[in-house]
Amino acid sequence: MALLDQDPQTPVQIYTSIWTNNQLLFIFVLSGSRGYVGWCGGIECIQQMDNHAFDNVIVSLLKTSGALPHLQSLYGYSPLVDRVHHLVEKCKDSSDNATIPTKVSTYKSWSYQVESKNDLLWTDKTRALAKRAHLRLATWIDFPLLVNWSEHFVQDCGLNDGDMWTMCANEIKKQKAYFWCLDDGTPTAMVWKRRALRHGISVAYVYTPEESRQRGYAATMVAQFSEYLLETEGYSYVTLLVDGNRDPAKNMYTSIGYKYVGEIFALYY
């Protein structure tokens, strides 16, 4: 367990991790008001974890770090995020701090991954579309369109990602927002890079305006962008999240080769 910042004027930032035989099994990070729950080594490792020892580590962290009153959401893979949430509720029940809010809503999504361009599935239609299309970085000239499409994206998904003007400005500065353009270069769809790591990266904010849907554009764009990230930028894997209301086994992303790897929950307090 470690305290990264104990200054009362700044958001609480803490982390803890659990290892066995030099293998990282679990990590919990609370930055500002959001907790991130993650695991590695495969679900079988988590199933073998000593629940009593795990509970003691998390409860000790929440009670001694001063993080509990600041925690507004938890985000991560099930079943661990469910377990941490249970422990958060347990700690709140035994706390004298009456200002700690209760759970108000949840958001579920499916997590997918592709590890090689050879795993991507192409059809004659998507190949033909890809030959007509190209991806380009969003620029400041595109800023009004980027904000507009991003706002529609979060509305469609039922998300709340905060100030979209600031977020889109940051995405342009960091060169992470892309437009997919057909023929004359007019933007037809949108996709963003997210959560870049040493070996992997995520695809996010996949959006096609209503007048351009049901034409295979989004599937072609994601396949094309994934191939670019794996082959040109050299990532070992690409991940993405899909709304939990969709069929986890049959959707646009599985149709182009992405494989289901787990459930992710966002719990809001």
Short mmCIF file of C-alpha atoms in Angstrom, two decimals, residues 14-16 26-39 71 73-77 81 84 195 265:
data_model
loop_
_atom_site.label_atom_id
_atom_site.label_comp_id
_atom_site.label_asym_id
_atom_site.label_seq_id
_atom_site.Cartn_x
_atom_site.Cartn_y
_atom_site.Cartn_z
CA ILE A 14 -3.56 5.87 -3.56
CA TYR A 15 -2.68 2.49 -4.97
CA THR A 16 -2.15 -1.06 -3.84
CA PHE A 26 -4.32 -7.28 -8.82
CA ILE A 27 -3.97 -3.51 -8.73
CA PHE A 28 -6.26 -0.87 -7.25
CA VAL A 29 -5.73 2.82 -7.96
CA LEU A 30 -7.74 5.76 -6.68
CA SER A 31 -6.90 8.98 -8.47
CA GLY A 32 -8.95 11.99 -7.53
CA SER A 33 -12.44 10.60 -6.97
CA ARG A 34 -12.34 7.55 -9.23
CA GLY A 35 -11.12 4.07 -8.37
CA TYR A 36 -9.65 1.74 -10.99
CA VAL A 37 -9.72 -1.99 -10.33
CA GLY A 38 -7.59 -4.21 -12.53
CA TRP A 39 -6.22 -7.73 -12.68
CA LEU A 71 -14.51 7.87 -3.68
CA SER A 73 -16.89 5.81 -8.63
CA LEU A 74 -15.27 2.44 -9.20
CA TYR A 75 -14.25 1.17 -12.60
CA GLY A 76 -12.81 -2.18 -13.62
CA TYR A 77 -13.26 -5.82 -14.53
CA VAL A 81 -14.80 -4.59 -9.11
CA VAL A 84 -14.17 -4.10 -4.08
CA ARG A 195 -5.19 4.38 -22.80
CA PHE A 265 -18.41 -2.17 -14.64
#
